mmCIF file with all atom_site columns, C-alpha atoms in Angstrom:
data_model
loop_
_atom_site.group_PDB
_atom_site.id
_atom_site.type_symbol
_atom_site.label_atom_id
_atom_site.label_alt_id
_atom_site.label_comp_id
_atom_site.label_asym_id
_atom_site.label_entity_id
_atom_site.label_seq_id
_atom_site.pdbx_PDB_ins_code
_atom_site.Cartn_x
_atom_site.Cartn_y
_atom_site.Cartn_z
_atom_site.occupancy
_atom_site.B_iso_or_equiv
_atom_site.pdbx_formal_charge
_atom_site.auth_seq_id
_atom_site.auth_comp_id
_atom_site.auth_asym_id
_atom_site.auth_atom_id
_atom_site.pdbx_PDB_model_num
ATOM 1   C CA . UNK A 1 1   ? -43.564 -2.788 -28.615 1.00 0.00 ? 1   UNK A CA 1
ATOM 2   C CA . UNK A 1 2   ? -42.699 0.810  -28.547 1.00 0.00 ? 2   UNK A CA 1
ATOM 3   C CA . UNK A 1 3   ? -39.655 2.088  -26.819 1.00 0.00 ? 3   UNK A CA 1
ATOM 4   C CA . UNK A 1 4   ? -41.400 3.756  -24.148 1.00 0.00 ? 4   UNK A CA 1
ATOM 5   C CA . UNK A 1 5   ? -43.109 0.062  -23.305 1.00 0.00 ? 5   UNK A CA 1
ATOM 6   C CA . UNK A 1 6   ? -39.752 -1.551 -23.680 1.00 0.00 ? 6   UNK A CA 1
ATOM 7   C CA . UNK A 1 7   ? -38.520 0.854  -20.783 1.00 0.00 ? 7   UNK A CA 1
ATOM 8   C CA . UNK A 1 8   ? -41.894 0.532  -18.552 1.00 0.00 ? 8   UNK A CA 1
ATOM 9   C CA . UNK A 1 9   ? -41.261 -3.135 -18.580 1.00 0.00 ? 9   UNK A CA 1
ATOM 10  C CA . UNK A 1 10  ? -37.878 -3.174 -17.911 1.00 0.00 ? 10  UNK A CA 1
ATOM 11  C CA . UNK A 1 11  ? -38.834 -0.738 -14.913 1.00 0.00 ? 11  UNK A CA 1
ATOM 12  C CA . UNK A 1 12  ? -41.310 -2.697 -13.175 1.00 0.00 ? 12  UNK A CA 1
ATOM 13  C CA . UNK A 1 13  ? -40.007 -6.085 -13.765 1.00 0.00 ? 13  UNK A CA 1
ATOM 14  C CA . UNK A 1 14  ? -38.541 -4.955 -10.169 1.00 0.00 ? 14  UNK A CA 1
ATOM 15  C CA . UNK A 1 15  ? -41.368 -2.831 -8.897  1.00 0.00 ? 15  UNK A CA 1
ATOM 16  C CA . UNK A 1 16  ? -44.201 -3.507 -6.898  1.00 0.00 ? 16  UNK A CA 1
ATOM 17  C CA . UNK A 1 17  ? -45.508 0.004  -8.063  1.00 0.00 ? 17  UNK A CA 1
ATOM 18  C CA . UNK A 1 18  ? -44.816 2.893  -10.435 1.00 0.00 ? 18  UNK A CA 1
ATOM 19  C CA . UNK A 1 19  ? -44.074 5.518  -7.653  1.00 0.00 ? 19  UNK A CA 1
ATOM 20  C CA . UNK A 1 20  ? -41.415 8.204  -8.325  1.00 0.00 ? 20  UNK A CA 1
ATOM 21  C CA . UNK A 1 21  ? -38.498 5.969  -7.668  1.00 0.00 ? 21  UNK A CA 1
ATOM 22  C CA . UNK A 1 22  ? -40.200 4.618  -10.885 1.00 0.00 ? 22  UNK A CA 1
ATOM 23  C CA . UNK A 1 23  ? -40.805 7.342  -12.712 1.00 0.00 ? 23  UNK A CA 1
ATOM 24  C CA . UNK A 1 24  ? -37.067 8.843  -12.201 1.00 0.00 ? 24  UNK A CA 1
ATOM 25  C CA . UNK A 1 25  ? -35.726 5.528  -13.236 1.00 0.00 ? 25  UNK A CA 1
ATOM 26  C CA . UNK A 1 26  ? -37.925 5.362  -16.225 1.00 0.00 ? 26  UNK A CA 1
ATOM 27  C CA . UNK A 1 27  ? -36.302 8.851  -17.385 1.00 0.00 ? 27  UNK A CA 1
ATOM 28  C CA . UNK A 1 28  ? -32.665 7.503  -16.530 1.00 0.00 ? 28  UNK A CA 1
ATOM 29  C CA . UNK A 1 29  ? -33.210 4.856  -19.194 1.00 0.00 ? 29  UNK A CA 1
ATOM 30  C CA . UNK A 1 30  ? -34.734 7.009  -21.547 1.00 0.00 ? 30  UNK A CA 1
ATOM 31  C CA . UNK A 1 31  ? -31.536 9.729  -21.575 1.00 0.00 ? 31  UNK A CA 1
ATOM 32  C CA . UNK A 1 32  ? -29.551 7.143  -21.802 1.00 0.00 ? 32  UNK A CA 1
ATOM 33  C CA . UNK A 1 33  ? -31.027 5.436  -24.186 1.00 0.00 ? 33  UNK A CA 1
ATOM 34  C CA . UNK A 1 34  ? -32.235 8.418  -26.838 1.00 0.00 ? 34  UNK A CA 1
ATOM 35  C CA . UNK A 1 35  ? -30.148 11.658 -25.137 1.00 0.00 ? 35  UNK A CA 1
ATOM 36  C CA . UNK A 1 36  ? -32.140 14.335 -22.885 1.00 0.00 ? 36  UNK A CA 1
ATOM 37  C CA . UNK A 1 37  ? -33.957 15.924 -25.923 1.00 0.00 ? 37  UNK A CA 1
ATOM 38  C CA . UNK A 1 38  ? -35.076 12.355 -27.364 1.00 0.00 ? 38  UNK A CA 1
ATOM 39  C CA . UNK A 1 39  ? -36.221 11.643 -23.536 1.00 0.00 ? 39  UNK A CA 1
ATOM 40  C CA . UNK A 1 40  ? -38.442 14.615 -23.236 1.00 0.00 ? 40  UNK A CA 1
ATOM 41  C CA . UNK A 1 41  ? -40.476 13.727 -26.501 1.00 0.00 ? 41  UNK A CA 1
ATOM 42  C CA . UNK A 1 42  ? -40.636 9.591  -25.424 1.00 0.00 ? 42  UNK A CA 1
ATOM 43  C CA . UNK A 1 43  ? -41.672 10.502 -21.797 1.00 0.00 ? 43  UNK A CA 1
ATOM 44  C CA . UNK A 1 44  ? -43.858 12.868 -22.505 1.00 0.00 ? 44  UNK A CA 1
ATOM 45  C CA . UNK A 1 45  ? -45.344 10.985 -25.248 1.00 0.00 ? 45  UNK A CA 1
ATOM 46  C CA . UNK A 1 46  ? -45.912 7.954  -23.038 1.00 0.00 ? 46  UNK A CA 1
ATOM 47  C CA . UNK A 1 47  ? -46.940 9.460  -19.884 1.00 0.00 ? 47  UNK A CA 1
ATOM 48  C CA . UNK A 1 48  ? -49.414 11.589 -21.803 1.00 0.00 ? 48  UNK A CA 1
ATOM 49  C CA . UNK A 1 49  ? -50.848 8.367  -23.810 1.00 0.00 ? 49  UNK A CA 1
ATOM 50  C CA . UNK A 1 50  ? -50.819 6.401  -20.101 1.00 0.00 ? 50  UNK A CA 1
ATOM 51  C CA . UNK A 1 51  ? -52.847 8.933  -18.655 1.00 0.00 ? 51  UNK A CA 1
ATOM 52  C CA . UNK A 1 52  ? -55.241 8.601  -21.103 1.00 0.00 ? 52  UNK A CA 1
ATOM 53  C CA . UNK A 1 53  ? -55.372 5.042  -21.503 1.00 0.00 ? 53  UNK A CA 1
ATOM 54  C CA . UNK A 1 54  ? -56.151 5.783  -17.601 1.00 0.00 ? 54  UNK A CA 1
ATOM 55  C CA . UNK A 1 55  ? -59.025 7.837  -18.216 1.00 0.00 ? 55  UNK A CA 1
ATOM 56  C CA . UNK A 1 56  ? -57.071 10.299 -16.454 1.00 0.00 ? 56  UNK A CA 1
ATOM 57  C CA . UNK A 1 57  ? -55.606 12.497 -18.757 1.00 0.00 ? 57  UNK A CA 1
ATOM 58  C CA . UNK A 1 58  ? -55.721 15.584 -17.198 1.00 0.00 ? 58  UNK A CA 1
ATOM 59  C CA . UNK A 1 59  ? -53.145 13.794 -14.425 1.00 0.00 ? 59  UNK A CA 1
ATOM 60  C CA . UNK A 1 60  ? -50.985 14.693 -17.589 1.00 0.00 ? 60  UNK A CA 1
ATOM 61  C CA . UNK A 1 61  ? -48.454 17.864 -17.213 1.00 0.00 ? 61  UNK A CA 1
ATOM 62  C CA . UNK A 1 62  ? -45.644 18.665 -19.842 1.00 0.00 ? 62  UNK A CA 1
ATOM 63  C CA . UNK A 1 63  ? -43.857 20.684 -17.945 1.00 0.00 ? 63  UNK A CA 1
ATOM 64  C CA . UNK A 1 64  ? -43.571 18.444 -14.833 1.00 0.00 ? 64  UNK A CA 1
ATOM 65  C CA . UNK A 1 65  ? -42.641 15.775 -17.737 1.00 0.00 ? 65  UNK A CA 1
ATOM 66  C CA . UNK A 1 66  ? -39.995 17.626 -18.974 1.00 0.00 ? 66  UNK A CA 1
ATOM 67  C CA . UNK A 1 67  ? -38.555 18.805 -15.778 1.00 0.00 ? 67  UNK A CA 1
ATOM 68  C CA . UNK A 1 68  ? -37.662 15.614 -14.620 1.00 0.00 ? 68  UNK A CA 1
ATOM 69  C CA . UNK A 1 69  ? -36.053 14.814 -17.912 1.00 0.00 ? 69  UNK A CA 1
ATOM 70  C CA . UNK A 1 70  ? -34.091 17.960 -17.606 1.00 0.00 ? 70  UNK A CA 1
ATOM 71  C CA . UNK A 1 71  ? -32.743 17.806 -13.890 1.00 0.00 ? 71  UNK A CA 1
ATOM 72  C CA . UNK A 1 72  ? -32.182 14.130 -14.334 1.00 0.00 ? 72  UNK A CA 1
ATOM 73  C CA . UNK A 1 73  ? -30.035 14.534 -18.051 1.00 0.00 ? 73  UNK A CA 1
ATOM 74  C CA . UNK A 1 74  ? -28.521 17.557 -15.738 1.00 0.00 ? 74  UNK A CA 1
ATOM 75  C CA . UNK A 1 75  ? -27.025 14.913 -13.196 1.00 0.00 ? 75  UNK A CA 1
ATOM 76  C CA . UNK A 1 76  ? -26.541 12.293 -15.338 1.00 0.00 ? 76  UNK A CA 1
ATOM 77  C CA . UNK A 1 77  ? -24.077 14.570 -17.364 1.00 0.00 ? 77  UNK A CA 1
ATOM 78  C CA . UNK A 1 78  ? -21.702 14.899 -14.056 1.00 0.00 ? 78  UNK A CA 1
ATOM 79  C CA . UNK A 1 79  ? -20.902 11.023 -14.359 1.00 0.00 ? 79  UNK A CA 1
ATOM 80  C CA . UNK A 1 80  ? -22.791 9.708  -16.985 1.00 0.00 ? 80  UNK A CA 1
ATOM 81  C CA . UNK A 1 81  ? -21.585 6.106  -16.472 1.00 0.00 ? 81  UNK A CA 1
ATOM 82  C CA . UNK A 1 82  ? -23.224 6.078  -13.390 1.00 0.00 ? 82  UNK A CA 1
ATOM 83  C CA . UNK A 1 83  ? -25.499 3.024  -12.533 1.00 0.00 ? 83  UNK A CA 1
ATOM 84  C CA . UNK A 1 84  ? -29.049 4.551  -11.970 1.00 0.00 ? 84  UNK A CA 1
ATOM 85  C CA . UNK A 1 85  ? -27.966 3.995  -7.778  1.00 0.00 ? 85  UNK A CA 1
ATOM 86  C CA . UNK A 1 86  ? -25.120 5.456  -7.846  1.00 0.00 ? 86  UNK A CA 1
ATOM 87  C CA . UNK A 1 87  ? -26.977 8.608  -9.490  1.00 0.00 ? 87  UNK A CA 1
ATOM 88  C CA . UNK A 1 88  ? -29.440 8.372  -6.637  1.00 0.00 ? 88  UNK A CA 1
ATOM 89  C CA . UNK A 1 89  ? -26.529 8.130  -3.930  1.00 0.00 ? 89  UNK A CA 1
ATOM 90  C CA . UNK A 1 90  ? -24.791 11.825 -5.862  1.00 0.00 ? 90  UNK A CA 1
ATOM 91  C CA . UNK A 1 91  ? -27.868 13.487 -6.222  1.00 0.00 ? 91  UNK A CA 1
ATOM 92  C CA . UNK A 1 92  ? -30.590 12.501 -3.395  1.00 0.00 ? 92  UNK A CA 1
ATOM 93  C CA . UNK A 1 93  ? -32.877 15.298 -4.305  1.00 0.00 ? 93  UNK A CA 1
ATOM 94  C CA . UNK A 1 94  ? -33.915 12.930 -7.305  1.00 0.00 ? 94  UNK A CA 1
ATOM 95  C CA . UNK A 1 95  ? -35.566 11.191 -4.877  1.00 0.00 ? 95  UNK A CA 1
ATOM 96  C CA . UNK A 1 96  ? -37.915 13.624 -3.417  1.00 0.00 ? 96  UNK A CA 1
ATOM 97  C CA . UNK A 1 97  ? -40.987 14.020 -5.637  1.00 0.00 ? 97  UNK A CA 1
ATOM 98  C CA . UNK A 1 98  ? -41.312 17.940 -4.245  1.00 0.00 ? 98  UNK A CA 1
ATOM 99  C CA . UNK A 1 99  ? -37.952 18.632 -5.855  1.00 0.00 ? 99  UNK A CA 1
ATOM 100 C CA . UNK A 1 100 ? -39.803 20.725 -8.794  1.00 0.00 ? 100 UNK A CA 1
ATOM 101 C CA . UNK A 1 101 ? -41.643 23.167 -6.235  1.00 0.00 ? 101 UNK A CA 1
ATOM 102 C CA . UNK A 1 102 ? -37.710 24.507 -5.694  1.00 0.00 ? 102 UNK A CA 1
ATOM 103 C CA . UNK A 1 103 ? -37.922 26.056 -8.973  1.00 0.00 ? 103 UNK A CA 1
ATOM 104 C CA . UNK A 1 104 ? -41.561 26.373 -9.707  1.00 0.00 ? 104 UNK A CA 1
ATOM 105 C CA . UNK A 1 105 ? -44.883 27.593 -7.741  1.00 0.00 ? 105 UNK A CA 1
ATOM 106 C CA . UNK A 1 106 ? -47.095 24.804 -6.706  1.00 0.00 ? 106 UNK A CA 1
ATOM 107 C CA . UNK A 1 107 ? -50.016 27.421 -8.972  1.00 0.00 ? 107 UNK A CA 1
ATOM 108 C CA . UNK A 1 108 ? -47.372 27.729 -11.604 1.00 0.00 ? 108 UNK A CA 1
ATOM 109 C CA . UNK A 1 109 ? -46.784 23.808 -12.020 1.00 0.00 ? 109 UNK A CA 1
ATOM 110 C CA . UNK A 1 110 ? -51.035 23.310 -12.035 1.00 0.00 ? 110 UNK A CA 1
ATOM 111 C CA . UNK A 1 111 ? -52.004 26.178 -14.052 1.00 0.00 ? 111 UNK A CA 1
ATOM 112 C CA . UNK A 1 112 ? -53.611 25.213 -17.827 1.00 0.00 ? 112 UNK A CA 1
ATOM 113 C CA . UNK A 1 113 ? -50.304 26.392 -19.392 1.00 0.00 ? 113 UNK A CA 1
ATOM 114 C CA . UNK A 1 114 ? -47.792 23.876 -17.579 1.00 0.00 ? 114 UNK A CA 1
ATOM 115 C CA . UNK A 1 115 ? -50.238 21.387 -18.346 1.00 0.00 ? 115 UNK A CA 1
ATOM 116 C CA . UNK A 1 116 ? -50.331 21.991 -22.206 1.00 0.00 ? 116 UNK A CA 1
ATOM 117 C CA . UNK A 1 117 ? -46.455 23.181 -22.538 1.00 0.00 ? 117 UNK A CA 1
ATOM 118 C CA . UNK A 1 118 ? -43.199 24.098 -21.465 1.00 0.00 ? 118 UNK A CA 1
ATOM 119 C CA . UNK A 1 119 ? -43.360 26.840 -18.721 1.00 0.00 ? 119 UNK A CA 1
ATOM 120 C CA . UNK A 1 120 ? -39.942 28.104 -17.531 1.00 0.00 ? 120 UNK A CA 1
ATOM 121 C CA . UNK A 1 121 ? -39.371 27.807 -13.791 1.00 0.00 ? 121 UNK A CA 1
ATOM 122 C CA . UNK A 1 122 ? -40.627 30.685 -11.787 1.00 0.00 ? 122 UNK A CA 1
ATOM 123 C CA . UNK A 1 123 ? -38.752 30.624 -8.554  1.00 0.00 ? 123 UNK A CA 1
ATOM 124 C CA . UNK A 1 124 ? -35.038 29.772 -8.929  1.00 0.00 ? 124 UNK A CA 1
ATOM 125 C CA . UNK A 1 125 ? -33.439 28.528 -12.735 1.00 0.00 ? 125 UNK A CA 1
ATOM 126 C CA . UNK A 1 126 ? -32.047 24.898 -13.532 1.00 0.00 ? 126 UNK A CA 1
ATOM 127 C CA . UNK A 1 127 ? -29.363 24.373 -13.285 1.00 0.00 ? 127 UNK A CA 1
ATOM 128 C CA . UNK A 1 128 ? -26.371 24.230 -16.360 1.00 0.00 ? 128 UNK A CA 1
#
């Protein structure tokens, strides 16, 4: 079983669904597990393969996937021993799945590009 499987399961063996609660949770393990730069190639790698086991590949977008890596390493850096609540509690704009369009277009974040590769946020820098 690959990492990225190991983490899915552990994920929804308490989920009804893979929402964004999910999905956030799903990059919490993997920074903590392989570091934010390990994260973005494991979730991107496994999102991208989901989405086509899906038939749905073009659902697919690297930049969203890295994104979420990146603000969510971001916060986990302020108290990194935090449980995956307790990051939640700090940093409740983890939990709302518009967060990106504060730093990106909505045309930016579905244009071709973002879809293939990283594309730098276009409305207001992460932060550091």
């Amino acid at each position: 079983m690959s990492t990225f499987d190991e983490l899915m399961s552990e994920v929804m063996a308490t989920a009804e669904r893979f929402g964004h609660r999910e999905h956030v949770r799903l990059t919490w393990l993997a920074v903590r597990r392989c570091g934010a730069a390990g994260a973005v190639e494991l979730i991107s790698a496994g999102i991208q393969r989901t989405a086509r086991y899906a038939g749905a590949p073009q659902k697919y977008n690297a930049t969203v996937s890295r994104a979420w890596v990146e603000l969510t390493a971001y916060h986990m850096a302020e108290a990194p021993d935090d449980s995956f609540d307790d990051l939640l509690r700090r940093n409740p704009g983890l939990t709302d799945k518009r967060l990106l369009t504060r730093f990106y277009h909505s045309r930016t974040l579905a244009s071709p590009a973002a879809r293939r590769g990283w594309v730098e946020p276009d409305l207001q820098a992460f932060p550091t």
